[in-house]
Amino acid sequence: MNLNTGMKMIKTETVTVENAAKTLGSGSLLVYGTPAMLLLVEKTAVALLDGHLDEGMTTVGTNLNVDHVSASPIGCEVSCEVTLTEIDRKKLTFAVEVKDPAGVIGKGTHERFIVDAEKFQNKANGKFDK
């Protein structure tokens, strides 16, 4: 594992009808949907970790605590920056900030756990086996 606190990643996307609250069912307006913002947070954290975990390992998201504080209209570009702030054995904590050209639209934290991909998948697949 090659991870250090302070590592950062930024990903951007454009607000479209497809990721709008009205389309996603999280509201009735054509503004950037909170589910889309949270997905961008997870995608950005996953991208940050790409190539830094041991062979066969992956991460799973376990906590998102992000306030969506401002609306972004269709056509607006939003960017998400995640910073790895804490490594506690297998628990990774990220500071999250999402912005549009007018300023911060989302802020908070995200946690992911490092897991063995095959073992985790097998356990999930057998969840209802008796």
mmCIF file of N, CA and C in Angstrom:
data_model
loop_
_atom_site.group_PDB
_atom_site.id
_atom_site.type_symbol
_atom_site.label_atom_id
_atom_site.label_comp_id
_atom_site.label_asym_id
_atom_site.label_seq_id
_atom_site.Cartn_x
_atom_site.Cartn_y
_atom_site.Cartn_z
ATOM 1 N N MET A 1 0.855 -1.177 0.000
ATOM 2 C CA MET A 1 0.000 0.000 0.000
ATOM 3 C C MET A 1 0.896 1.233 0.000
ATOM 4 N N ASN A 2 0.554 2.155 -0.865
ATOM 5 C CA ASN A 2 1.341 3.368 -1.021
ATOM 6 C C ASN A 2 0.433 4.587 -0.875
ATOM 7 N N LEU A 3 -0.024 4.817 0.360
ATOM 8 C CA LEU A 3 -0.927 5.926 0.637
ATOM 9 C C LEU A 3 -0.323 6.849 1.679
ATOM 10 N N ASN A 4 -0.560 8.127 1.517
ATOM 11 C CA ASN A 4 -0.097 9.118 2.484
ATOM 12 C C ASN A 4 -1.177 10.169 2.689
ATOM 13 N N THR A 5 -1.301 10.642 3.924
ATOM 14 C CA THR A 5 -2.233 11.745 4.148
ATOM 15 C C THR A 5 -1.746 12.948 3.341
ATOM 16 N N GLY A 6 -2.693 13.740 2.911
ATOM 17 C CA GLY A 6 -2.381 14.905 2.090
ATOM 18 C C GLY A 6 -2.549 14.655 0.600
ATOM 19 N N MET A 7 -2.675 13.376 0.201
ATOM 20 C CA MET A 7 -2.903 13.082 -1.221
ATOM 21 C C MET A 7 -4.230 13.701 -1.638
ATOM 22 N N LYS A 8 -4.279 14.264 -2.864
ATOM 23 C CA LYS A 8 -5.483 14.938 -3.354
ATOM 24 C C LYS A 8 -5.827 14.476 -4.755
ATOM 25 N N MET A 9 -7.098 14.608 -5.082
ATOM 26 C CA MET A 9 -7.584 14.323 -6.430
ATOM 27 C C MET A 9 -8.752 15.259 -6.708
ATOM 28 N N ILE A 10 -8.832 15.721 -7.954
ATOM 29 C CA ILE A 10 -9.949 16.554 -8.396
ATOM 30 C C ILE A 10 -10.574 15.916 -9.633
ATOM 31 N N LYS A 11 -11.891 15.816 -9.641
ATOM 32 C CA LYS A 11 -12.645 15.381 -10.816
ATOM 33 C C LYS A 11 -13.738 16.413 -11.063
ATOM 34 N N THR A 12 -14.054 16.606 -12.341
ATOM 35 C CA THR A 12 -15.082 17.575 -12.694
ATOM 36 C C THR A 12 -16.152 16.913 -13.559
ATOM 37 N N GLU A 13 -17.321 17.523 -13.566
ATOM 38 C CA GLU A 13 -18.385 17.114 -14.478
ATOM 39 C C GLU A 13 -19.299 18.311 -14.710
ATOM 40 N N THR A 14 -20.073 18.200 -15.762
ATOM 41 C CA THR A 14 -21.016 19.250 -16.110
ATOM 42 C C THR A 14 -22.410 18.858 -15.623
ATOM 43 N N VAL A 15 -23.136 19.824 -15.104
ATOM 44 C CA VAL A 15 -24.516 19.582 -14.691
ATOM 45 C C VAL A 15 -25.355 19.447 -15.959
ATOM 46 N N THR A 16 -26.059 18.318 -16.051
ATOM 47 C CA THR A 16 -26.897 18.013 -17.211
ATOM 48 C C THR A 16 -28.290 17.615 -16.726
ATOM 49 N N VAL A 17 -29.184 17.441 -17.644
ATOM 50 C CA VAL A 17 -30.516 16.953 -17.292
ATOM 51 C C VAL A 17 -30.397 15.577 -16.641
ATOM 52 N N GLU A 18 -29.446 14.761 -17.112
ATOM 53 C CA GLU A 18 -29.281 13.405 -16.584
ATOM 54 C C GLU A 18 -28.881 13.378 -15.109
ATOM 55 N N ASN A 19 -28.095 14.355 -14.646
ATOM 56 C CA ASN A 19 -27.677 14.344 -13.238
ATOM 57 C C ASN A 19 -28.401 15.412 -12.407
ATOM 58 N N ALA A 20 -29.515 15.874 -12.935
ATOM 59 C CA ALA A 20 -30.327 16.877 -12.227
ATOM 60 C C ALA A 20 -31.221 16.207 -11.182
ATOM 61 N N ALA A 21 -31.545 16.939 -10.162
ATOM 62 C CA ALA A 21 -32.407 16.432 -9.087
ATOM 63 C C ALA A 21 -33.734 15.910 -9.630
ATOM 64 N N LYS A 22 -34.335 16.621 -10.578
ATOM 65 C CA LYS A 22 -35.632 16.219 -11.121
ATOM 66 C C LYS A 22 -35.533 14.847 -11.784
ATOM 67 N N THR A 23 -34.485 14.614 -12.550
ATOM 68 C CA THR A 23 -34.296 13.337 -13.243
ATOM 69 C C THR A 23 -33.984 12.215 -12.266
ATOM 70 N N LEU A 24 -33.177 12.510 -11.264
ATOM 71 C CA LEU A 24 -32.743 11.493 -10.306
ATOM 72 C C LEU A 24 -33.806 11.179 -9.258
ATOM 73 N N GLY A 25 -34.845 11.988 -9.196
ATOM 74 C CA GLY A 25 -35.912 11.751 -8.234
ATOM 75 C C GLY A 25 -35.628 12.286 -6.848
ATOM 76 N N SER A 26 -34.612 13.138 -6.742
ATOM 77 C CA SER A 26 -34.278 13.683 -5.424
ATOM 78 C C SER A 26 -34.822 15.093 -5.225
ATOM 79 N N GLY A 27 -35.637 15.526 -6.157
ATOM 80 C CA GLY A 27 -36.234 16.851 -6.079
ATOM 81 C C GLY A 27 -37.023 17.118 -7.346
ATOM 82 N N SER A 28 -37.517 18.331 -7.489
ATOM 83 C CA SER A 28 -38.367 18.652 -8.641
ATOM 84 C C SER A 28 -37.738 19.679 -9.577
ATOM 85 N N LEU A 29 -36.488 20.053 -9.312
ATOM 86 C CA LEU A 29 -35.860 21.125 -10.085
ATOM 87 C C LEU A 29 -34.729 20.601 -10.969
ATOM 88 N N LEU A 30 -34.444 21.365 -12.020
ATOM 89 C CA LEU A 30 -33.340 21.027 -12.918
ATOM 90 C C LEU A 30 -32.057 21.711 -12.425
ATOM 91 N N VAL A 31 -31.583 21.233 -11.280
ATOM 92 C CA VAL A 31 -30.317 21.666 -10.682
ATOM 93 C C VAL A 31 -29.531 20.399 -10.343
ATOM 94 N N TYR A 32 -28.244 20.552 -10.089
ATOM 95 C CA TYR A 32 -27.378 19.409 -9.772
ATOM 96 C C TYR A 32 -27.957 18.634 -8.594
ATOM 97 N N GLY A 33 -28.188 17.357 -8.812
ATOM 98 C CA GLY A 33 -28.794 16.520 -7.793
ATOM 99 C C GLY A 33 -27.805 16.078 -6.729
ATOM 100 N N THR A 34 -28.281 16.021 -5.504
ATOM 101 C CA THR A 34 -27.431 15.556 -4.407
ATOM 102 C C THR A 34 -26.904 14.147 -4.661
ATOM 103 N N PRO A 35 -27.702 13.201 -5.184
ATOM 104 C CA PRO A 35 -27.136 11.876 -5.471
ATOM 105 C C PRO A 35 -25.970 11.944 -6.468
ATOM 106 N N ALA A 36 -26.074 12.842 -7.450
ATOM 107 C CA ALA A 36 -24.982 12.995 -8.423
ATOM 108 C C ALA A 36 -23.731 13.543 -7.741
ATOM 109 N N MET A 37 -23.924 14.495 -6.838
ATOM 110 C CA MET A 37 -22.780 15.065 -6.122
ATOM 111 C C MET A 37 -22.097 14.002 -5.276
ATOM 112 N N LEU A 38 -22.891 13.180 -4.589
ATOM 113 C CA LEU A 38 -22.306 12.134 -3.747
ATOM 114 C C LEU A 38 -21.585 11.088 -4.587
ATOM 115 N N LEU A 39 -22.130 10.771 -5.755
ATOM 116 C CA LEU A 39 -21.453 9.841 -6.656
ATOM 117 C C LEU A 39 -20.129 10.426 -7.129
ATOM 118 N N LEU A 40 -20.099 11.710 -7.432
ATOM 119 C CA LEU A 40 -18.854 12.357 -7.843
ATOM 120 C C LEU A 40 -17.823 12.293 -6.714
ATOM 121 N N VAL A 41 -18.259 12.457 -5.476
ATOM 122 C CA VAL A 41 -17.351 12.338 -4.324
ATOM 123 C C VAL A 41 -16.734 10.938 -4.304
ATOM 124 N N GLU A 42 -17.571 9.906 -4.420
ATOM 125 C CA GLU A 42 -17.054 8.537 -4.383
ATOM 126 C C GLU A 42 -16.130 8.254 -5.565
ATOM 127 N N LYS A 43 -16.508 8.690 -6.760
ATOM 128 C CA LYS A 43 -15.667 8.479 -7.939
ATOM 129 C C LYS A 43 -14.299 9.153 -7.772
ATOM 130 N N THR A 44 -14.307 10.327 -7.178
ATOM 131 C CA THR A 44 -13.057 11.063 -6.994
ATOM 132 C C THR A 44 -12.155 10.351 -5.994
ATOM 133 N N ALA A 45 -12.735 9.865 -4.897
ATOM 134 C CA ALA A 45 -11.947 9.119 -3.898
ATOM 135 C C ALA A 45 -11.393 7.835 -4.499
ATOM 136 N N VAL A 46 -12.204 7.119 -5.261
ATOM 137 C CA VAL A 46 -11.754 5.883 -5.908
ATOM 138 C C VAL A 46 -10.614 6.189 -6.880
ATOM 139 N N ALA A 47 -10.742 7.261 -7.642
ATOM 140 C CA ALA A 47 -9.684 7.648 -8.580
ATOM 141 C C ALA A 47 -8.387 7.978 -7.848
ATOM 142 N N LEU A 48 -8.501 8.631 -6.699
ATOM 143 C CA LEU A 48 -7.318 8.956 -5.904
ATOM 144 C C LEU A 48 -6.573 7.687 -5.486
ATOM 145 N N LEU A 49 -7.317 6.655 -5.136
ATOM 146 C CA LEU A 49 -6.714 5.418 -4.624
ATOM 147 C C LEU A 49 -6.190 4.502 -5.718
ATOM 148 N N ASP A 50 -6.615 4.735 -6.957
ATOM 149 C CA ASP A 50 -6.227 3.872 -8.068
ATOM 150 C C ASP A 50 -4.701 3.751 -8.169
ATOM 151 N N GLY A 51 -4.223 2.508 -8.130
ATOM 152 C CA GLY A 51 -2.790 2.241 -8.237
ATOM 153 C C GLY A 51 -2.028 2.348 -6.931
ATOM 154 N N HIS A 52 -2.708 2.658 -5.832
ATOM 155 C CA HIS A 52 -2.029 2.834 -4.546
ATOM 156 C C HIS A 52 -2.323 1.722 -3.538
ATOM 157 N N LEU A 53 -3.172 0.769 -3.906
ATOM 158 C CA LEU A 53 -3.510 -0.319 -2.986
ATOM 159 C C LEU A 53 -2.744 -1.582 -3.376
ATOM 160 N N ASP A 54 -2.578 -2.477 -2.408
ATOM 161 C CA ASP A 54 -1.918 -3.749 -2.676
ATOM 162 C C ASP A 54 -2.753 -4.579 -3.635
ATOM 163 N N GLU A 55 -2.100 -5.491 -4.337
ATOM 164 C CA GLU A 55 -2.754 -6.393 -5.285
ATOM 165 C C GLU A 55 -3.932 -7.109 -4.625
ATOM 166 N N GLY A 56 -5.067 -7.125 -5.307
ATOM 167 C CA GLY A 56 -6.245 -7.822 -4.811
ATOM 168 C C GLY A 56 -7.091 -7.036 -3.829
ATOM 169 N N MET A 57 -6.644 -5.839 -3.492
ATOM 170 C CA MET A 57 -7.379 -5.021 -2.533
ATOM 171 C C MET A 57 -8.183 -3.947 -3.274
ATOM 172 N N THR A 58 -9.275 -3.536 -2.656
ATOM 173 C CA THR A 58 -10.101 -2.453 -3.171
ATOM 174 C C THR A 58 -10.662 -1.703 -1.969
ATOM 175 N N THR A 59 -11.502 -0.726 -2.219
ATOM 176 C CA THR A 59 -12.142 -0.030 -1.104
ATOM 177 C C THR A 59 -13.649 -0.029 -1.307
ATOM 178 N N VAL A 60 -14.342 0.071 -0.196
ATOM 179 C CA VAL A 60 -15.794 0.221 -0.217
ATOM 180 C C VAL A 60 -16.141 1.476 0.579
ATOM 181 N N GLY A 61 -17.084 2.223 0.059
ATOM 182 C CA GLY A 61 -17.540 3.414 0.764
ATOM 183 C C GLY A 61 -18.420 3.019 1.936
ATOM 184 N N THR A 62 -18.175 3.635 3.084
ATOM 185 C CA THR A 62 -18.937 3.292 4.284
ATOM 186 C C THR A 62 -19.627 4.495 4.914
ATOM 187 N N ASN A 63 -19.216 5.698 4.556
ATOM 188 C CA ASN A 63 -19.833 6.872 5.155
ATOM 189 C C ASN A 63 -19.655 8.072 4.239
ATOM 190 N N LEU A 64 -20.740 8.809 4.034
ATOM 191 C CA LEU A 64 -20.722 10.085 3.325
ATOM 192 C C LEU A 64 -21.427 11.092 4.227
ATOM 193 N N ASN A 65 -20.719 12.132 4.602
ATOM 194 C CA ASN A 65 -21.309 13.178 5.430
ATOM 195 C C ASN A 65 -20.996 14.502 4.732
ATOM 196 N N VAL A 66 -21.832 14.822 3.742
ATOM 197 C CA VAL A 66 -21.572 15.976 2.885
ATOM 198 C C VAL A 66 -22.812 16.858 2.861
ATOM 199 N N ASP A 67 -22.634 18.116 3.189
ATOM 200 C CA ASP A 67 -23.718 19.088 3.109
ATOM 201 C C ASP A 67 -23.771 19.661 1.695
ATOM 202 N N HIS A 68 -24.945 19.652 1.090
ATOM 203 C CA HIS A 68 -25.163 20.259 -0.231
ATOM 204 C C HIS A 68 -25.715 21.652 0.054
ATOM 205 N N VAL A 69 -24.861 22.676 -0.092
ATOM 206 C CA VAL A 69 -25.190 24.004 0.425
ATOM 207 C C VAL A 69 -25.594 25.037 -0.627
ATOM 208 N N SER A 70 -25.460 24.682 -1.911
ATOM 209 C CA SER A 70 -25.811 25.650 -2.944
ATOM 210 C C SER A 70 -26.191 24.918 -4.226
ATOM 211 N N ALA A 71 -27.178 25.456 -4.949
ATOM 212 C CA ALA A 71 -27.648 24.837 -6.189
ATOM 213 C C ALA A 71 -26.782 25.247 -7.373
ATOM 214 N N SER A 72 -26.631 24.307 -8.315
ATOM 215 C CA SER A 72 -25.881 24.562 -9.547
ATOM 216 C C SER A 72 -26.791 24.246 -10.733
ATOM 217 N N PRO A 73 -26.958 25.194 -11.660
ATOM 218 C CA PRO A 73 -27.885 25.006 -12.770
ATOM 219 C C PRO A 73 -27.310 24.123 -13.888
ATOM 220 N N ILE A 74 -28.191 23.695 -14.775
ATOM 221 C CA ILE A 74 -27.797 22.938 -15.964
ATOM 222 C C ILE A 74 -26.736 23.738 -16.727
ATOM 223 N N GLY A 75 -25.719 23.041 -17.206
ATOM 224 C CA GLY A 75 -24.651 23.670 -17.977
ATOM 225 C C GLY A 75 -23.453 24.092 -17.147
ATOM 226 N N CYS A 76 -23.619 24.117 -15.855
ATOM 227 C CA CYS A 76 -22.556 24.538 -14.938
ATOM 228 C C CYS A 76 -21.537 23.406 -14.771
ATOM 229 N N GLU A 77 -20.271 23.759 -14.666
ATOM 230 C CA GLU A 77 -19.253 22.754 -14.363
ATOM 231 C C GLU A 77 -19.022 22.719 -12.857
ATOM 232 N N VAL A 78 -19.010 21.508 -12.301
ATOM 233 C CA VAL A 78 -18.717 21.334 -10.882
ATOM 234 C C VAL A 78 -17.441 20.525 -10.743
ATOM 235 N N SER A 79 -16.680 20.818 -9.698
ATOM 236 C CA SER A 79 -15.444 20.069 -9.442
ATOM 237 C C SER A 79 -15.460 19.581 -8.005
ATOM 238 N N CYS A 80 -14.938 18.389 -7.834
ATOM 239 C CA CYS A 80 -14.863 17.781 -6.509
ATOM 240 C C CYS A 80 -13.398 17.542 -6.174
ATOM 241 N N GLU A 81 -12.978 18.032 -5.024
ATOM 242 C CA GLU A 81 -11.629 17.755 -4.532
ATOM 243 C C GLU A 81 -11.735 16.929 -3.264
ATOM 244 N N VAL A 82 -11.050 15.798 -3.258
ATOM 245 C CA VAL A 82 -10.953 14.987 -2.041
ATOM 246 C C VAL A 82 -9.499 14.987 -1.599
ATOM 247 N N THR A 83 -9.318 15.049 -0.292
ATOM 248 C CA THR A 83 -7.989 15.008 0.306
ATOM 249 C C THR A 83 -7.982 13.901 1.345
ATOM 250 N N LEU A 84 -7.028 12.989 1.237
ATOM 251 C CA LEU A 84 -6.901 11.918 2.221
ATOM 252 C C LEU A 84 -6.350 12.530 3.506
ATOM 253 N N THR A 85 -7.173 12.552 4.548
ATOM 254 C CA THR A 85 -6.783 13.238 5.787
ATOM 255 C C THR A 85 -6.388 12.290 6.910
ATOM 256 N N GLU A 86 -6.842 11.016 6.836
ATOM 257 C CA GLU A 86 -6.528 10.085 7.916
ATOM 258 C C GLU A 86 -6.474 8.661 7.387
ATOM 259 N N ILE A 87 -5.470 7.925 7.849
ATOM 260 C CA ILE A 87 -5.341 6.499 7.565
ATOM 261 C C ILE A 87 -5.283 5.798 8.913
ATOM 262 N N ASP A 88 -6.347 5.055 9.220
ATOM 263 C CA ASP A 88 -6.434 4.329 10.483
ATOM 264 C C ASP A 88 -6.578 2.846 10.141
ATOM 265 N N ARG A 89 -5.448 2.175 10.035
ATOM 266 C CA ARG A 89 -5.387 0.790 9.572
ATOM 267 C C ARG A 89 -6.048 0.681 8.208
ATOM 268 N N LYS A 90 -7.245 0.136 8.145
ATOM 269 C CA LYS A 90 -7.923 -0.036 6.854
ATOM 270 C C LYS A 90 -8.970 1.045 6.585
ATOM 271 N N LYS A 91 -9.186 1.942 7.528
ATOM 272 C CA LYS A 91 -10.161 3.020 7.357
ATOM 273 C C LYS A 91 -9.474 4.267 6.810
ATOM 274 N N LEU A 92 -10.021 4.766 5.712
ATOM 275 C CA LEU A 92 -9.486 5.968 5.072
ATOM 276 C C LEU A 92 -10.529 7.072 5.179
ATOM 277 N N THR A 93 -10.104 8.251 5.610
ATOM 278 C CA THR A 93 -11.005 9.388 5.741
ATOM 279 C C THR A 93 -10.546 10.498 4.798
ATOM 280 N N PHE A 94 -11.514 11.065 4.101
ATOM 281 C CA PHE A 94 -11.241 12.118 3.126
ATOM 282 C C PHE A 94 -12.003 13.384 3.495
ATOM 283 N N ALA A 95 -11.363 14.527 3.334
ATOM 284 C CA ALA A 95 -12.063 15.810 3.359
ATOM 285 C C ALA A 95 -12.573 16.042 1.948
ATOM 286 N N VAL A 96 -13.790 16.569 1.838
ATOM 287 C CA VAL A 96 -14.457 16.723 0.552
ATOM 288 C C VAL A 96 -14.874 18.174 0.370
ATOM 289 N N GLU A 97 -14.626 18.707 -0.831
ATOM 290 C CA GLU A 97 -15.140 20.022 -1.183
ATOM 291 C C GLU A 97 -15.573 20.002 -2.641
ATOM 292 N N VAL A 98 -16.823 20.366 -2.886
ATOM 293 C CA VAL A 98 -17.366 20.420 -4.239
ATOM 294 C C VAL A 98 -17.682 21.888 -4.535
ATOM 295 N N LYS A 99 -17.262 22.336 -5.732
ATOM 296 C CA LYS A 99 -17.437 23.748 -6.094
ATOM 297 C C LYS A 99 -18.036 23.881 -7.485
ATOM 298 N N ASP A 100 -18.684 25.000 -7.714
ATOM 299 C CA ASP A 100 -19.010 25.443 -9.064
ATOM 300 C C ASP A 100 -18.320 26.805 -9.224
ATOM 301 N N PRO A 101 -18.434 27.454 -10.367
ATOM 302 C CA PRO A 101 -17.714 28.726 -10.543
ATOM 303 C C PRO A 101 -18.063 29.817 -9.528
ATOM 304 N N ALA A 102 -19.216 29.709 -8.862
ATOM 305 C CA ALA A 102 -19.604 30.716 -7.874
ATOM 306 C C ALA A 102 -19.076 30.411 -6.475
ATOM 307 N N GLY A 103 -18.551 29.202 -6.260
ATOM 308 C CA GLY A 103 -18.026 28.868 -4.939
ATOM 309 C C GLY A 103 -18.383 27.466 -4.496
ATOM 310 N N VAL A 104 -18.298 27.240 -3.196
ATOM 311 C CA VAL A 104 -18.531 25.922 -2.611
ATOM 312 C C VAL A 104 -20.013 25.556 -2.692
ATOM 313 N N ILE A 105 -20.283 24.339 -3.181
ATOM 314 C CA ILE A 105 -21.663 23.841 -3.207
ATOM 315 C C ILE A 105 -21.834 22.623 -2.301
ATOM 316 N N GLY A 106 -20.735 22.015 -1.895
ATOM 317 C CA GLY A 106 -20.788 20.852 -1.017
ATOM 318 C C GLY A 106 -19.506 20.734 -0.225
ATOM 319 N N LYS A 107 -19.641 20.283 1.037
ATOM 320 C CA LYS A 107 -18.467 20.184 1.902
ATOM 321 C C LYS A 107 -18.737 19.128 2.965
ATOM 322 N N GLY A 108 -17.706 18.347 3.282
ATOM 323 C CA GLY A 108 -17.873 17.350 4.324
ATOM 324 C C GLY A 108 -16.768 16.322 4.339
ATOM 325 N N THR A 109 -17.140 15.078 4.688
ATOM 326 C CA THR A 109 -16.169 14.002 4.791
ATOM 327 C C THR A 109 -16.714 12.738 4.126
ATOM 328 N N HIS A 110 -15.790 11.857 3.792
ATOM 329 C CA HIS A 110 -16.130 10.566 3.187
ATOM 330 C C HIS A 110 -15.178 9.533 3.773
ATOM 331 N N GLU A 111 -15.717 8.353 4.120
ATOM 332 C CA GLU A 111 -14.886 7.263 4.635
ATOM 333 C C GLU A 111 -14.997 6.054 3.720
ATOM 334 N N ARG A 112 -13.870 5.381 3.552
ATOM 335 C CA ARG A 112 -13.804 4.148 2.786
ATOM 336 C C ARG A 112 -12.972 3.149 3.586
ATOM 337 N N PHE A 113 -13.264 1.856 3.407
ATOM 338 C CA PHE A 113 -12.482 0.804 4.050
ATOM 339 C C PHE A 113 -11.785 -0.027 2.989
ATOM 340 N N ILE A 114 -10.546 -0.381 3.260
ATOM 341 C CA ILE A 114 -9.781 -1.251 2.380
ATOM 342 C C ILE A 114 -10.192 -2.692 2.673
ATOM 343 N N VAL A 115 -10.558 -3.422 1.608
ATOM 344 C CA VAL A 115 -10.980 -4.813 1.763
ATOM 345 C C VAL A 115 -10.313 -5.671 0.693
ATOM 346 N N ASP A 116 -10.248 -6.972 0.976
ATOM 347 C CA ASP A 116 -9.813 -7.940 -0.024
ATOM 348 C C ASP A 116 -10.981 -8.103 -0.998
ATOM 349 N N ALA A 117 -10.776 -7.761 -2.258
ATOM 350 C CA ALA A 117 -11.862 -7.719 -3.238
ATOM 351 C C ALA A 117 -12.560 -9.068 -3.382
ATOM 352 N N GLU A 118 -11.805 -10.145 -3.532
ATOM 353 C CA GLU A 118 -12.402 -11.460 -3.745
ATOM 354 C C GLU A 118 -13.183 -11.941 -2.527
ATOM 355 N N LYS A 119 -12.601 -11.793 -1.348
ATOM 356 C CA LYS A 119 -13.288 -12.218 -0.127
ATOM 357 C C LYS A 119 -14.568 -11.414 0.088
ATOM 358 N N PHE A 120 -14.490 -10.120 -0.134
ATOM 359 C CA PHE A 120 -15.659 -9.262 0.061
ATOM 360 C C PHE A 120 -16.770 -9.648 -0.906
ATOM 361 N N GLN A 121 -16.407 -9.831 -2.186
ATOM 362 C CA GLN A 121 -17.403 -10.188 -3.196
ATOM 363 C C GLN A 121 -18.035 -11.538 -2.881
ATOM 364 N N ASN A 122 -17.210 -12.516 -2.501
ATOM 365 C CA ASN A 122 -17.734 -13.846 -2.161
ATOM 366 C C ASN A 122 -18.701 -13.784 -0.980
ATOM 367 N N LYS A 123 -18.357 -12.991 0.022
ATOM 368 C CA LYS A 123 -19.233 -12.856 1.186
ATOM 369 C C LYS A 123 -20.566 -12.225 0.792
ATOM 370 N N ALA A 124 -20.491 -11.189 -0.036
ATOM 371 C CA ALA A 124 -21.721 -10.533 -0.493
ATOM 372 C C ALA A 124 -22.567 -11.499 -1.331
ATOM 373 N N ASN A 125 -21.931 -12.258 -2.227
ATOM 374 C CA ASN A 125 -22.652 -13.197 -3.082
ATOM 375 C C ASN A 125 -23.346 -14.291 -2.269
ATOM 376 N N GLY A 126 -22.759 -14.673 -1.134
ATOM 377 C CA GLY A 126 -23.324 -15.738 -0.321
ATOM 378 C C GLY A 126 -24.211 -15.253 0.808
ATOM 379 N N LYS A 127 -24.531 -13.988 0.806
ATOM 380 C CA LYS A 127 -25.269 -13.379 1.908
ATOM 381 C C LYS A 127 -26.574 -14.113 2.264
ATOM 382 N N PHE A 128 -27.271 -14.598 1.260
ATOM 383 C CA PHE A 128 -28.569 -15.227 1.510
ATOM 384 C C PHE A 128 -28.543 -16.737 1.369
ATOM 385 N N ASP A 129 -27.334 -17.303 1.205
ATOM 386 C CA ASP A 129 -27.208 -18.765 1.146
ATOM 387 C C ASP A 129 -27.441 -19.356 2.521
ATOM 388 N N LYS A 130 -28.158 -20.439 2.565
ATOM 389 C CA LYS A 130 -28.396 -21.128 3.852
ATOM 390 C C LYS A 130 -28.000 -22.551 3.752
#
